[in-house]
Structures are given as C-alpha cells and as structure tokens.
XYZ file of C-alpha atoms in Angstrom:
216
model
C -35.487 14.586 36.493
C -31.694 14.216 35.111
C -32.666 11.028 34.394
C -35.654 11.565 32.196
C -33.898 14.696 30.870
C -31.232 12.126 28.964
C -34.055 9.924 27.592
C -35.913 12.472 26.307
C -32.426 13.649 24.719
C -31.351 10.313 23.432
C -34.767 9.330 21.929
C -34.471 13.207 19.759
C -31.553 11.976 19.034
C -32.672 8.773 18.060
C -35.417 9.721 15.895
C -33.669 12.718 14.334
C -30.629 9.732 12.939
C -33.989 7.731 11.951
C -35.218 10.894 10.067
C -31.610 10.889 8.211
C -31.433 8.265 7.226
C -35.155 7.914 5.754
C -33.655 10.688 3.712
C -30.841 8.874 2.418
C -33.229 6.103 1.735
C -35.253 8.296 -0.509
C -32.473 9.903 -2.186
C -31.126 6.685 -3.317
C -34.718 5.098 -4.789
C -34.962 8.310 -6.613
C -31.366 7.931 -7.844
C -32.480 4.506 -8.846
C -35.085 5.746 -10.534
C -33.407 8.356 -12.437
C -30.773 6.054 -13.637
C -33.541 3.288 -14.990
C -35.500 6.587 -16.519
C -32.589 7.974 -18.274
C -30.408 4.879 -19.047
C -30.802 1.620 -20.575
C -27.752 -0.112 -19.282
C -26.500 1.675 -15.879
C -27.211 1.562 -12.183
C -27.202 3.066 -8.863
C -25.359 2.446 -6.098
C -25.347 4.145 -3.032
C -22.645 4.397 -0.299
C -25.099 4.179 2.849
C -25.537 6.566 5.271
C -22.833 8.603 7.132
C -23.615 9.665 10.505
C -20.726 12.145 10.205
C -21.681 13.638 7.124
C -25.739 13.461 6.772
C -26.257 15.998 4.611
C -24.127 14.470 1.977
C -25.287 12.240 -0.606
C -22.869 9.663 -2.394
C -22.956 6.883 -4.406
C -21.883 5.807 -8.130
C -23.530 5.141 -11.512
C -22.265 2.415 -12.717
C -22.245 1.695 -16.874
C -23.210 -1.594 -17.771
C -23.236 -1.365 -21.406
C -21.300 0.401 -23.960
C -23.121 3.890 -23.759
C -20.805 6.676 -24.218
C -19.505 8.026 -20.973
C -19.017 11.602 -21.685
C -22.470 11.848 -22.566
C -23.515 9.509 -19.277
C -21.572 12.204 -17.041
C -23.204 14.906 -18.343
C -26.792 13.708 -18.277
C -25.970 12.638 -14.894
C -24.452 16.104 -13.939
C -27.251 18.019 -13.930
C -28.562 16.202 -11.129
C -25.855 15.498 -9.136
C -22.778 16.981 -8.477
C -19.925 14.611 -9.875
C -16.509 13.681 -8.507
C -14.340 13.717 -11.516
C -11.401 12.269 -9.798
C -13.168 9.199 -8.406
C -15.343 8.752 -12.062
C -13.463 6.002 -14.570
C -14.505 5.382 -17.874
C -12.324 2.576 -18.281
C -13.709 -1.007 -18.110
C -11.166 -3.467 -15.901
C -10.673 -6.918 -15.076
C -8.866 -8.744 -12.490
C -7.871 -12.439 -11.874
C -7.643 -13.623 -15.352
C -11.344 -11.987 -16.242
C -12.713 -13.166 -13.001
C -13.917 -9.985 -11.553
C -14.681 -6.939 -13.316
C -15.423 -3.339 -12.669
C -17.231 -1.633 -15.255
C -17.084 2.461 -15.943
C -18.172 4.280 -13.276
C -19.477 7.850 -12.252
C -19.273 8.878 -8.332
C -21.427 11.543 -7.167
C -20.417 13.518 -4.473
C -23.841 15.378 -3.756
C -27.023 16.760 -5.306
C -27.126 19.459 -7.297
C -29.209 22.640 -5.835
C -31.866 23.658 -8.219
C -30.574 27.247 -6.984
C -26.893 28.473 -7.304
C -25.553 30.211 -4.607
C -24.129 33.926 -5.511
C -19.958 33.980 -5.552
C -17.807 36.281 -6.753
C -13.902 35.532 -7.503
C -11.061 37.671 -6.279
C -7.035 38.010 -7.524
C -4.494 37.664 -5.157
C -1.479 37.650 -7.557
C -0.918 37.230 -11.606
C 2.141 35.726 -12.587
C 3.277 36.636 -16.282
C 6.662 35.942 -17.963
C 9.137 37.087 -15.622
C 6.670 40.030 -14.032
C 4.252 39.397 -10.577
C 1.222 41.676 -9.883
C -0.122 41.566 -6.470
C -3.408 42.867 -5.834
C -3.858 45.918 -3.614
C -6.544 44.400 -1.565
C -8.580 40.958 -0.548
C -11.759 42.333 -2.118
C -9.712 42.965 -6.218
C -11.915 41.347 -8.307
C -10.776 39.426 -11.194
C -13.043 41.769 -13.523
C -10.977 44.673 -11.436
C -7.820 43.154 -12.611
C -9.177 41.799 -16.472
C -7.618 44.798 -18.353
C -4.039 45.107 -16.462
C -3.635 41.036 -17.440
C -4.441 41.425 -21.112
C -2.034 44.233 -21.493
C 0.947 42.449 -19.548
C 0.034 39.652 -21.629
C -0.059 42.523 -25.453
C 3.482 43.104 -23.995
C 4.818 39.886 -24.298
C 4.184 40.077 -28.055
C 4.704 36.714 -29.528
C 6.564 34.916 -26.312
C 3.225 32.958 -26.259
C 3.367 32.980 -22.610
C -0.251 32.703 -20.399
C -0.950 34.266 -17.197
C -0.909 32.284 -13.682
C -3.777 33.593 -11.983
C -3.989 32.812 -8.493
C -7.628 33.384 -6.996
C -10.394 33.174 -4.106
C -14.240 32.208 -5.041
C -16.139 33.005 -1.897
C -19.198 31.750 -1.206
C -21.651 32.506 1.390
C -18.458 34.020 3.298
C -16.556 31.362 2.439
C -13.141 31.618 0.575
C -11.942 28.180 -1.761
C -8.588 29.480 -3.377
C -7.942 28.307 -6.791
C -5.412 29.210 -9.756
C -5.333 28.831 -13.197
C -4.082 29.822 -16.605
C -4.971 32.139 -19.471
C -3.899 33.179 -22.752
C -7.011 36.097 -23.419
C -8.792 36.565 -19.925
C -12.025 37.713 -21.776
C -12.509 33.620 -23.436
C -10.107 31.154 -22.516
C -9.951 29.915 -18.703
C -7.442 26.828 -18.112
C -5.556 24.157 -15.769
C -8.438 25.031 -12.830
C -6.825 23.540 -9.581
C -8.515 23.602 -6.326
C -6.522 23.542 -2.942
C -9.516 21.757 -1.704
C -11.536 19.537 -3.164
C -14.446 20.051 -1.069
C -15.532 22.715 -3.047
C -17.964 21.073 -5.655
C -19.635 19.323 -2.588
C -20.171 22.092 0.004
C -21.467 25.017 -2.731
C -23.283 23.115 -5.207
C -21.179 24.955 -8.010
C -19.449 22.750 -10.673
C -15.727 23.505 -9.910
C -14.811 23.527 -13.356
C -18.144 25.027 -15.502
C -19.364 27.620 -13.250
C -16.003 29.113 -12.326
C -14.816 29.449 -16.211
C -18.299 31.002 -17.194
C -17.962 33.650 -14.400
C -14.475 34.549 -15.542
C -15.328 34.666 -18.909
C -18.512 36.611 -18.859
C-alpha cells in the first residue's frame, strides 16, 4: 500500500511539472507571437522553465534593428512586466566585432489584466534639518499630504525636497520604499525599492503605479 501510495504521489507530481511546463511553453509561443505582431525587427527569447519558480515567466526581447527603444519598452510593458535593471538599450560588441549583443528588454513576468488594490503608508518624512514620524503603521501618505507641504512652505526658498520613507502593502503584504518630493500633490521622485521583487510578485509597475497613487 506504501508502496503504491508513492507512485501514485510521484506520477501527480510528475504530471503536475508536465502541466508547468506546457504553460511555459505556451507563454513563450505567444510571446513570440506578440513580438512578430508588434515588431518588425525584435525577438523572443525565453529563459526555460524554473522548477523553483513556476509561476514566473522570464525571458528578453531582443532589438534587432534600429527601432527606438523607449518606445519598444513601452509597447512591450503593457504586457509584461519589465525588469528595468536587466533591460540595455545599448548595442555591444566583443572580440574585435566578433560577437555582438544587441538592445535588449528582460521581462520579469506577465502583466495581470487586473491590478491588485494597495494602499501606501508613511513611516517617517525627512525635511531640512526636521524628522516627522508617523503616529501609527496604518498613517497614510494622503493622512500625512498636508503636514509635508507645509514643512516644505516653511523652508521658503531653501529649495529643499522631502525624504519620504514608505510601505505599499499588497494583499497583506508590506514592500518599503522611499522617495523624494518637492510638491507632494504632482511631483514623486528617486523611487527606490528595498526589494526588487516587488514588480514581479504584485503585478504593479514599481515606478508608474506607485507615483500615480501618490499623486492622485
């Protein structure tokens, strides 16, 4: 019975790894697809399946041509979720011109037709010489919006900007963040991540997303 107990769990597991990574497969024709639809001059590569992470989908566009790769990323980022870091627009050769590596755009994921809900909390604003802590883990930064534009009134023409130093949680989830601000109502800048795991475990663009929620 033990014995037939561990085949039957071996061949679930078996089939459910085959089931993965028929998923993968699919993912990456219809990346294919997408890039020959969209593009004239780039393709699709994927990474290959990761039994440690098989819900995650990665692989680069790469740019054969000359297109223009701003453009490119954005066509391509409303789709997929992008890894900025690992993306190069620059075109490089090696060995005297015999190898080279054109511009490239890693993906770290697919983007979710539906955003997840998040809201963004303050744990401490950092202006001129003066530090505001917030009174609680649940201080929103709308809570806090009006006490950081008049710190930042009383600096008068120091041209200083406030150090914001923040939680977005997600589905219970906290990914701390900071960044910088000169009028908290428009301007939303320097966005650094502790992790960078973010992008690829909410489906929210790490950069777009956050600065339209704190500028709404």
């Amino acid at each position: 019975m033990i014995k037939l107990k561990n085949i039957l769990l071996e061949s679930m597991g078996n089939a459910l790894n085959e089931s993965d990574n028929a998923t993968y497969e699919r993912r990456a024709a219809e990346a294919k697809s997408f890039a020959d639809k969209k593009f004239d001059d780039v393709s699709f590569f994927g990474f290959g399946f990761n039994e440690l992470e098989p819900n995650l989908f990665k692989g680069e566009f790469r740019i054969r041509g000359g297109g223009n790769f701003d453009q490119y990323k954005q066509i391509i980022s409303q789709k997929y979720i992008v890894d900025d870091k690992g993306s190069t627009a620059d075109r490089e050769t090696e060995f005297d011109g015999d190898r080279s590596y054109n511009p490239t755009i890693k993906i770290i994921g697919i983007r979710s037709a539906e955003k997840p809900e998040f809201e963004i909390y303050v744990d401490s604003v950092d202006i001129g010489n003066t530090t505001i802590t917030s009174p609680n883990d649940t201080t929103t930064y709308d809570d806090m919006r009006n006490d950081i534009q008049d710190l930042l009134d009383d600096e008068g023409d120091n041209f200083v900007k406030a150090n914001i130093e923040c939680r977005c949680r997600v589905n219970n989830t906290d990914y701390k963040f900071q960044f910088e601000t000169d009028d908290p109502d428009t301007t939303a800048d320097n966005i650094y991540w502790d992790s960078d795991s973010f992008q690829q475990e909410t489906g929210l663009d790490e950069f777009d997303d956050i600065v339209a929620k704190l500028t709404a």
